[in-house]
């Protein structure tokens, strides 16, 4: 089979994981016999790659391949409310000889803490935070799925309400968005995937492009729909986008400027923050807060300035410690060095493990975070190998996890544990 056809096969969501993995094995053969060039490996890692089990152009199999092709040393899966792609991701990593880590991202409520009423790291809702569970032991994947499945059902009830609100907004244009016909089929919900606001926006995007095949007119309609004038660069980007980027680019505009008009607060689908950390501990996984940080307005005016945690960050870290968090995850490419220095100092003071991850959910995004080449963030590379070592050990027995009571008794300091587990994960200084 030709390489082009194999690349198509590993990206298909309408075939089984086994079929995608079988295609990857044939790709691996082509790598081994020199038909596909092996890329140079730099220092780069990424622990936050979304797949088609939440929202992404990548299946778990293709995510691993394109991470490998980009030159990553390691890759980590991180889907919203779903562990459905984990085993496929693990096997894909084994085929490509790429170390992997497994995680899941969830929204939680912060009731019972001083964060109630604050905008935390969720642009759409106060008193609601995004958290990551890293290093999930493989024997507990199905146990975590049993917790997440009913939460996804609750989420779909809210998704239907949001589609109805969109229809009120688009009624004059004759655009009707049906959750079951137009949104649900865009997901892998039938295989344990989640349906997110991005799926809702994607369903609406497809309606817009069908109604307005002329891109200039589509841009005009998007401006009318959102009530926001597109910047010159954004309009040009949409008009000239390659076909495989076009819908993702529209989706990005809708995510930034329309969601606030139809968003319904997440309630029943959210665990409490303490429930989340308790679940991670019970499963032998690592609970991590996902730092977002204040952002300034973009030069083109396409992204507005927003404030998140920075004004009360010390209080936030006190809450994290009180709720039993083990780690903080952040994206070096997103924040200023001053912001990250403050976060790193607070992690050091509070004994919190630092994990890096670049949120990948669009074909325009690079798997590589150039900032990780900076020696200021070299510890994040070591930490990734420690995460791999943790997952390997905890998959033998959760008592061997990096943050188990047994491990902490034997190796009290975080620095010592990171050193030990990074070597177990294959790190070489």
mmCIF file with all atom_site columns, N, CA, C and O in Angstrom, residues 149-186:
data_model
loop_
_atom_site.group_PDB
_atom_site.id
_atom_site.type_symbol
_atom_site.label_atom_id
_atom_site.label_alt_id
_atom_site.label_comp_id
_atom_site.label_asym_id
_atom_site.label_entity_id
_atom_site.label_seq_id
_atom_site.pdbx_PDB_ins_code
_atom_site.Cartn_x
_atom_site.Cartn_y
_atom_site.Cartn_z
_atom_site.occupancy
_atom_site.B_iso_or_equiv
_atom_site.pdbx_formal_charge
_atom_site.auth_seq_id
_atom_site.auth_comp_id
_atom_site.auth_asym_id
_atom_site.auth_atom_id
_atom_site.pdbx_PDB_model_num
ATOM 1   N N  . UNK A 1 149 ? -18.093 8.065  32.012 1.00 0.00 ? 149 UNK A N  1
ATOM 2   C CA . UNK A 1 149 ? -19.201 7.801  31.084 1.00 0.00 ? 149 UNK A CA 1
ATOM 3   C C  . UNK A 1 149 ? -20.489 8.529  31.470 1.00 0.00 ? 149 UNK A C  1
ATOM 4   O O  . UNK A 1 149 ? -21.104 9.196  30.626 1.00 0.00 ? 149 UNK A O  1
ATOM 5   N N  . UNK A 1 150 ? -20.949 8.437  32.724 1.00 0.00 ? 150 UNK A N  1
ATOM 6   C CA . UNK A 1 150 ? -22.178 9.167  33.072 1.00 0.00 ? 150 UNK A CA 1
ATOM 7   C C  . UNK A 1 150 ? -22.014 10.684 33.034 1.00 0.00 ? 150 UNK A C  1
ATOM 8   O O  . UNK A 1 150 ? -22.987 11.406 32.783 1.00 0.00 ? 150 UNK A O  1
ATOM 9   N N  . UNK A 1 151 ? -20.807 11.181 33.237 1.00 0.00 ? 151 UNK A N  1
ATOM 10  C CA . UNK A 1 151 ? -20.572 12.626 33.158 1.00 0.00 ? 151 UNK A CA 1
ATOM 11  C C  . UNK A 1 151 ? -20.703 13.099 31.707 1.00 0.00 ? 151 UNK A C  1
ATOM 12  O O  . UNK A 1 151 ? -21.215 14.194 31.455 1.00 0.00 ? 151 UNK A O  1
ATOM 13  N N  . UNK A 1 152 ? -20.265 12.267 30.770 1.00 0.00 ? 152 UNK A N  1
ATOM 14  C CA . UNK A 1 152 ? -20.413 12.636 29.354 1.00 0.00 ? 152 UNK A CA 1
ATOM 15  C C  . UNK A 1 152 ? -21.890 12.677 28.957 1.00 0.00 ? 152 UNK A C  1
ATOM 16  O O  . UNK A 1 152 ? -22.293 13.513 28.134 1.00 0.00 ? 152 UNK A O  1
ATOM 17  N N  . UNK A 1 153 ? -22.689 11.787 29.514 1.00 0.00 ? 153 UNK A N  1
ATOM 18  C CA . UNK A 1 153 ? -24.129 11.811 29.222 1.00 0.00 ? 153 UNK A CA 1
ATOM 19  C C  . UNK A 1 153 ? -24.751 13.112 29.718 1.00 0.00 ? 153 UNK A C  1
ATOM 20  O O  . UNK A 1 153 ? -25.580 13.723 29.034 1.00 0.00 ? 153 UNK A O  1
ATOM 21  N N  . UNK A 1 154 ? -24.344 13.537 30.895 1.00 0.00 ? 154 UNK A N  1
ATOM 22  C CA . UNK A 1 154 ? -24.830 14.817 31.431 1.00 0.00 ? 154 UNK A CA 1
ATOM 23  C C  . UNK A 1 154 ? -24.368 15.967 30.536 1.00 0.00 ? 154 UNK A C  1
ATOM 24  O O  . UNK A 1 154 ? -25.112 16.926 30.303 1.00 0.00 ? 154 UNK A O  1
ATOM 25  N N  . UNK A 1 155 ? -23.165 15.859 30.045 1.00 0.00 ? 155 UNK A N  1
ATOM 26  C CA . UNK A 1 155 ? -22.633 16.902 29.169 1.00 0.00 ? 155 UNK A CA 1
ATOM 27  C C  . UNK A 1 155 ? -23.454 17.002 27.887 1.00 0.00 ? 155 UNK A C  1
ATOM 28  O O  . UNK A 1 155 ? -23.713 18.101 27.384 1.00 0.00 ? 155 UNK A O  1
ATOM 29  N N  . UNK A 1 156 ? -23.897 15.873 27.364 1.00 0.00 ? 156 UNK A N  1
ATOM 30  C CA . UNK A 1 156 ? -24.679 15.901 26.129 1.00 0.00 ? 156 UNK A CA 1
ATOM 31  C C  . UNK A 1 156 ? -26.058 16.528 26.324 1.00 0.00 ? 156 UNK A C  1
ATOM 32  O O  . UNK A 1 156 ? -26.613 17.114 25.395 1.00 0.00 ? 156 UNK A O  1
ATOM 33  N N  . UNK A 1 157 ? -26.604 16.415 27.527 1.00 0.00 ? 157 UNK A N  1
ATOM 34  C CA . UNK A 1 157 ? -27.847 17.128 27.821 1.00 0.00 ? 157 UNK A CA 1
ATOM 35  C C  . UNK A 1 157 ? -27.630 18.631 27.674 1.00 0.00 ? 157 UNK A C  1
ATOM 36  O O  . UNK A 1 157 ? -28.460 19.348 27.103 1.00 0.00 ? 157 UNK A O  1
ATOM 37  N N  . UNK A 1 158 ? -26.519 19.110 28.157 1.00 0.00 ? 158 UNK A N  1
ATOM 38  C CA . UNK A 1 158 ? -26.181 20.532 28.048 1.00 0.00 ? 158 UNK A CA 1
ATOM 39  C C  . UNK A 1 158 ? -25.868 20.905 26.600 1.00 0.00 ? 158 UNK A C  1
ATOM 40  O O  . UNK A 1 158 ? -26.225 22.000 26.137 1.00 0.00 ? 158 UNK A O  1
ATOM 41  N N  . UNK A 1 159 ? -25.199 19.999 25.884 1.00 0.00 ? 159 UNK A N  1
ATOM 42  C CA . UNK A 1 159 ? -24.912 20.262 24.470 1.00 0.00 ? 159 UNK A CA 1
ATOM 43  C C  . UNK A 1 159 ? -26.192 20.499 23.678 1.00 0.00 ? 159 UNK A C  1
ATOM 44  O O  . UNK A 1 159 ? -26.249 21.364 22.790 1.00 0.00 ? 159 UNK A O  1
ATOM 45  N N  . UNK A 1 160 ? -27.220 19.733 23.965 1.00 0.00 ? 160 UNK A N  1
ATOM 46  C CA . UNK A 1 160 ? -28.499 19.907 23.247 1.00 0.00 ? 160 UNK A CA 1
ATOM 47  C C  . UNK A 1 160 ? -29.109 21.281 23.535 1.00 0.00 ? 160 UNK A C  1
ATOM 48  O O  . UNK A 1 160 ? -29.660 21.925 22.636 1.00 0.00 ? 160 UNK A O  1
ATOM 49  N N  . UNK A 1 161 ? -28.993 21.708 24.761 1.00 0.00 ? 161 UNK A N  1
ATOM 50  C CA . UNK A 1 161 ? -29.518 23.028 25.126 1.00 0.00 ? 161 UNK A CA 1
ATOM 51  C C  . UNK A 1 161 ? -28.742 24.117 24.392 1.00 0.00 ? 161 UNK A C  1
ATOM 52  O O  . UNK A 1 161 ? -29.319 25.091 23.896 1.00 0.00 ? 161 UNK A O  1
ATOM 53  N N  . UNK A 1 162 ? -27.413 23.948 24.295 1.00 0.00 ? 162 UNK A N  1
ATOM 54  C CA . UNK A 1 162 ? -26.603 24.952 23.602 1.00 0.00 ? 162 UNK A CA 1
ATOM 55  C C  . UNK A 1 162 ? -26.934 24.996 22.108 1.00 0.00 ? 162 UNK A C  1
ATOM 56  O O  . UNK A 1 162 ? -26.960 26.074 21.508 1.00 0.00 ? 162 UNK A O  1
ATOM 57  N N  . UNK A 1 163 ? -27.196 23.848 21.510 1.00 0.00 ? 163 UNK A N  1
ATOM 58  C CA . UNK A 1 163 ? -27.595 23.834 20.093 1.00 0.00 ? 163 UNK A CA 1
ATOM 59  C C  . UNK A 1 163 ? -28.909 24.592 19.910 1.00 0.00 ? 163 UNK A C  1
ATOM 60  O O  . UNK A 1 163 ? -29.079 25.329 18.928 1.00 0.00 ? 163 UNK A O  1
ATOM 61  N N  . UNK A 1 164 ? -29.825 24.432 20.855 1.00 0.00 ? 164 UNK A N  1
ATOM 62  C CA . UNK A 1 164 ? -31.105 25.147 20.774 1.00 0.00 ? 164 UNK A CA 1
ATOM 63  C C  . UNK A 1 164 ? -30.879 26.653 20.878 1.00 0.00 ? 164 UNK A C  1
ATOM 64  O O  . UNK A 1 164 ? -31.541 27.444 20.178 1.00 0.00 ? 164 UNK A O  1
ATOM 65  N N  . UNK A 1 165 ? -29.931 27.063 21.717 1.00 0.00 ? 165 UNK A N  1
ATOM 66  C CA . UNK A 1 165 ? -29.634 28.491 21.844 1.00 0.00 ? 165 UNK A CA 1
ATOM 67  C C  . UNK A 1 165 ? -29.004 29.035 20.564 1.00 0.00 ? 165 UNK A C  1
ATOM 68  O O  . UNK A 1 165 ? -29.284 30.170 20.153 1.00 0.00 ? 165 UNK A O  1
ATOM 69  N N  . UNK A 1 166 ? -28.164 28.240 19.925 1.00 0.00 ? 166 UNK A N  1
ATOM 70  C CA . UNK A 1 166 ? -27.585 28.660 18.646 1.00 0.00 ? 166 UNK A CA 1
ATOM 71  C C  . UNK A 1 166 ? -28.682 28.867 17.617 1.00 0.00 ? 166 UNK A C  1
ATOM 72  O O  . UNK A 1 166 ? -28.660 29.836 16.839 1.00 0.00 ? 166 UNK A O  1
ATOM 73  N N  . UNK A 1 167 ? -29.659 27.975 17.616 1.00 0.00 ? 167 UNK A N  1
ATOM 74  C CA . UNK A 1 167 ? -30.742 28.085 16.636 1.00 0.00 ? 167 UNK A CA 1
ATOM 75  C C  . UNK A 1 167 ? -31.556 29.356 16.814 1.00 0.00 ? 167 UNK A C  1
ATOM 76  O O  . UNK A 1 167 ? -32.095 29.907 15.847 1.00 0.00 ? 167 UNK A O  1
ATOM 77  N N  . UNK A 1 168 ? -31.633 29.843 18.032 1.00 0.00 ? 168 UNK A N  1
ATOM 78  C CA . UNK A 1 168 ? -32.295 31.133 18.261 1.00 0.00 ? 168 UNK A CA 1
ATOM 79  C C  . UNK A 1 168 ? -31.486 32.257 17.626 1.00 0.00 ? 168 UNK A C  1
ATOM 80  O O  . UNK A 1 168 ? -32.039 33.202 17.058 1.00 0.00 ? 168 UNK A O  1
ATOM 81  N N  . UNK A 1 169 ? -30.164 32.137 17.685 1.00 0.00 ? 169 UNK A N  1
ATOM 82  C CA . UNK A 1 169 ? -29.275 33.165 17.132 1.00 0.00 ? 169 UNK A CA 1
ATOM 83  C C  . UNK A 1 169 ? -29.278 33.140 15.606 1.00 0.00 ? 169 UNK A C  1
ATOM 84  O O  . UNK A 1 169 ? -29.213 34.181 14.948 1.00 0.00 ? 169 UNK A O  1
ATOM 85  N N  . UNK A 1 170 ? -29.362 31.938 15.026 1.00 0.00 ? 170 UNK A N  1
ATOM 86  C CA . UNK A 1 170 ? -29.229 31.793 13.573 1.00 0.00 ? 170 UNK A CA 1
ATOM 87  C C  . UNK A 1 170 ? -30.573 31.672 12.850 1.00 0.00 ? 170 UNK A C  1
ATOM 88  O O  . UNK A 1 170 ? -30.593 31.433 11.634 1.00 0.00 ? 170 UNK A O  1
ATOM 89  N N  . UNK A 1 171 ? -31.656 31.823 13.576 1.00 0.00 ? 171 UNK A N  1
ATOM 90  C CA . UNK A 1 171 ? -32.983 31.612 12.984 1.00 0.00 ? 171 UNK A CA 1
ATOM 91  C C  . UNK A 1 171 ? -33.207 32.471 11.738 1.00 0.00 ? 171 UNK A C  1
ATOM 92  O O  . UNK A 1 171 ? -33.721 31.986 10.719 1.00 0.00 ? 171 UNK A O  1
ATOM 93  N N  . UNK A 1 172 ? -32.825 33.741 11.794 1.00 0.00 ? 172 UNK A N  1
ATOM 94  C CA . UNK A 1 172 ? -33.065 34.641 10.665 1.00 0.00 ? 172 UNK A CA 1
ATOM 95  C C  . UNK A 1 172 ? -32.296 34.217 9.416  1.00 0.00 ? 172 UNK A C  1
ATOM 96  O O  . UNK A 1 172 ? -32.711 34.536 8.293  1.00 0.00 ? 172 UNK A O  1
ATOM 97  N N  . UNK A 1 173 ? -31.191 33.490 9.607  1.00 0.00 ? 173 UNK A N  1
ATOM 98  C CA . UNK A 1 173 ? -30.381 33.054 8.464  1.00 0.00 ? 173 UNK A CA 1
ATOM 99  C C  . UNK A 1 173 ? -30.844 31.699 7.932  1.00 0.00 ? 173 UNK A C  1
ATOM 100 O O  . UNK A 1 173 ? -30.297 31.200 6.939  1.00 0.00 ? 173 UNK A O  1
ATOM 101 N N  . UNK A 1 174 ? -31.823 31.118 8.582  1.00 0.00 ? 174 UNK A N  1
ATOM 102 C CA . UNK A 1 174 ? -32.329 29.823 8.133  1.00 0.00 ? 174 UNK A CA 1
ATOM 103 C C  . UNK A 1 174 ? -31.397 28.663 8.444  1.00 0.00 ? 174 UNK A C  1
ATOM 104 O O  . UNK A 1 174 ? -31.517 27.586 7.863  1.00 0.00 ? 174 UNK A O  1
ATOM 105 N N  . UNK A 1 175 ? -30.471 28.873 9.374  1.00 0.00 ? 175 UNK A N  1
ATOM 106 C CA . UNK A 1 175 ? -29.537 27.811 9.766  1.00 0.00 ? 175 UNK A CA 1
ATOM 107 C C  . UNK A 1 175 ? -30.067 27.116 11.010 1.00 0.00 ? 175 UNK A C  1
ATOM 108 O O  . UNK A 1 175 ? -30.346 27.763 12.030 1.00 0.00 ? 175 UNK A O  1
ATOM 109 N N  . UNK A 1 176 ? -30.212 25.807 10.929 1.00 0.00 ? 176 UNK A N  1
ATOM 110 C CA . UNK A 1 176 ? -30.700 25.009 12.047 1.00 0.00 ? 176 UNK A CA 1
ATOM 111 C C  . UNK A 1 176 ? -29.660 23.940 12.366 1.00 0.00 ? 176 UNK A C  1
ATOM 112 O O  . UNK A 1 176 ? -29.240 23.187 11.484 1.00 0.00 ? 176 UNK A O  1
ATOM 113 N N  . UNK A 1 177 ? -29.242 23.888 13.620 1.00 0.00 ? 177 UNK A N  1
ATOM 114 C CA . UNK A 1 177 ? -28.225 22.934 14.059 1.00 0.00 ? 177 UNK A CA 1
ATOM 115 C C  . UNK A 1 177 ? -28.889 21.864 14.921 1.00 0.00 ? 177 UNK A C  1
ATOM 116 O O  . UNK A 1 177 ? -29.426 22.160 15.985 1.00 0.00 ? 177 UNK A O  1
ATOM 117 N N  . UNK A 1 178 ? -28.846 20.632 14.464 1.00 0.00 ? 178 UNK A N  1
ATOM 118 C CA . UNK A 1 178 ? -29.442 19.510 15.179 1.00 0.00 ? 178 UNK A CA 1
ATOM 119 C C  . UNK A 1 178 ? -28.329 18.717 15.865 1.00 0.00 ? 178 UNK A C  1
ATOM 120 O O  . UNK A 1 178 ? -27.435 18.196 15.202 1.00 0.00 ? 178 UNK A O  1
ATOM 121 N N  . UNK A 1 179 ? -28.385 18.623 17.182 1.00 0.00 ? 179 UNK A N  1
ATOM 122 C CA . UNK A 1 179 ? -27.303 17.961 17.914 1.00 0.00 ? 179 UNK A CA 1
ATOM 123 C C  . UNK A 1 179 ? -27.096 16.530 17.437 1.00 0.00 ? 179 UNK A C  1
ATOM 124 O O  . UNK A 1 179 ? -25.968 16.111 17.152 1.00 0.00 ? 179 UNK A O  1
ATOM 125 N N  . UNK A 1 180 ? -28.186 15.771 17.349 1.00 0.00 ? 180 UNK A N  1
ATOM 126 C CA . UNK A 1 180 ? -28.065 14.353 17.018 1.00 0.00 ? 180 UNK A CA 1
ATOM 127 C C  . UNK A 1 180 ? -27.636 14.112 15.574 1.00 0.00 ? 180 UNK A C  1
ATOM 128 O O  . UNK A 1 180 ? -26.950 13.129 15.285 1.00 0.00 ? 180 UNK A O  1
ATOM 129 N N  . UNK A 1 181 ? -28.017 14.992 14.650 1.00 0.00 ? 181 UNK A N  1
ATOM 130 C CA . UNK A 1 181 ? -27.692 14.802 13.239 1.00 0.00 ? 181 UNK A CA 1
ATOM 131 C C  . UNK A 1 181 ? -26.424 15.536 12.809 1.00 0.00 ? 181 UNK A C  1
ATOM 132 O O  . UNK A 1 181 ? -25.674 15.045 11.958 1.00 0.00 ? 181 UNK A O  1
ATOM 133 N N  . UNK A 1 182 ? -26.176 16.707 13.399 1.00 0.00 ? 182 UNK A N  1
ATOM 134 C CA . UNK A 1 182 ? -25.104 17.576 12.908 1.00 0.00 ? 182 UNK A CA 1
ATOM 135 C C  . UNK A 1 182 ? -23.873 17.632 13.808 1.00 0.00 ? 182 UNK A C  1
ATOM 136 O O  . UNK A 1 182 ? -22.789 18.004 13.334 1.00 0.00 ? 182 UNK A O  1
ATOM 137 N N  . UNK A 1 183 ? -24.028 17.312 15.081 1.00 0.00 ? 183 UNK A N  1
ATOM 138 C CA . UNK A 1 183 ? -22.917 17.467 16.028 1.00 0.00 ? 183 UNK A CA 1
ATOM 139 C C  . UNK A 1 183 ? -22.394 16.119 16.525 1.00 0.00 ? 183 UNK A C  1
ATOM 140 O O  . UNK A 1 183 ? -21.200 15.819 16.409 1.00 0.00 ? 183 UNK A O  1
ATOM 141 N N  . UNK A 1 184 ? -23.270 15.316 17.065 1.00 0.00 ? 184 UNK A N  1
ATOM 142 C CA . UNK A 1 184 ? -22.874 14.015 17.627 1.00 0.00 ? 184 UNK A CA 1
ATOM 143 C C  . UNK A 1 184 ? -22.051 13.179 16.637 1.00 0.00 ? 184 UNK A C  1
ATOM 144 O O  . UNK A 1 184 ? -21.029 12.599 17.026 1.00 0.00 ? 184 UNK A O  1
ATOM 145 N N  . UNK A 1 185 ? -22.452 13.101 15.352 1.00 0.00 ? 185 UNK A N  1
ATOM 146 C CA . UNK A 1 185 ? -21.679 12.285 14.401 1.00 0.00 ? 185 UNK A CA 1
ATOM 147 C C  . UNK A 1 185 ? -20.258 12.790 14.142 1.00 0.00 ? 185 UNK A C  1
ATOM 148 O O  . UNK A 1 185 ? -19.443 12.046 13.584 1.00 0.00 ? 185 UNK A O  1
ATOM 149 N N  . UNK A 1 186 ? -19.952 14.018 14.532 1.00 0.00 ? 186 UNK A N  1
ATOM 150 C CA . UNK A 1 186 ? -18.602 14.553 14.357 1.00 0.00 ? 186 UNK A CA 1
ATOM 151 C C  . UNK A 1 186 ? -17.648 14.028 15.426 1.00 0.00 ? 186 UNK A C  1
ATOM 152 O O  . UNK A 1 186 ? -16.435 14.224 15.333 1.00 0.00 ? 186 UNK A O  1
#
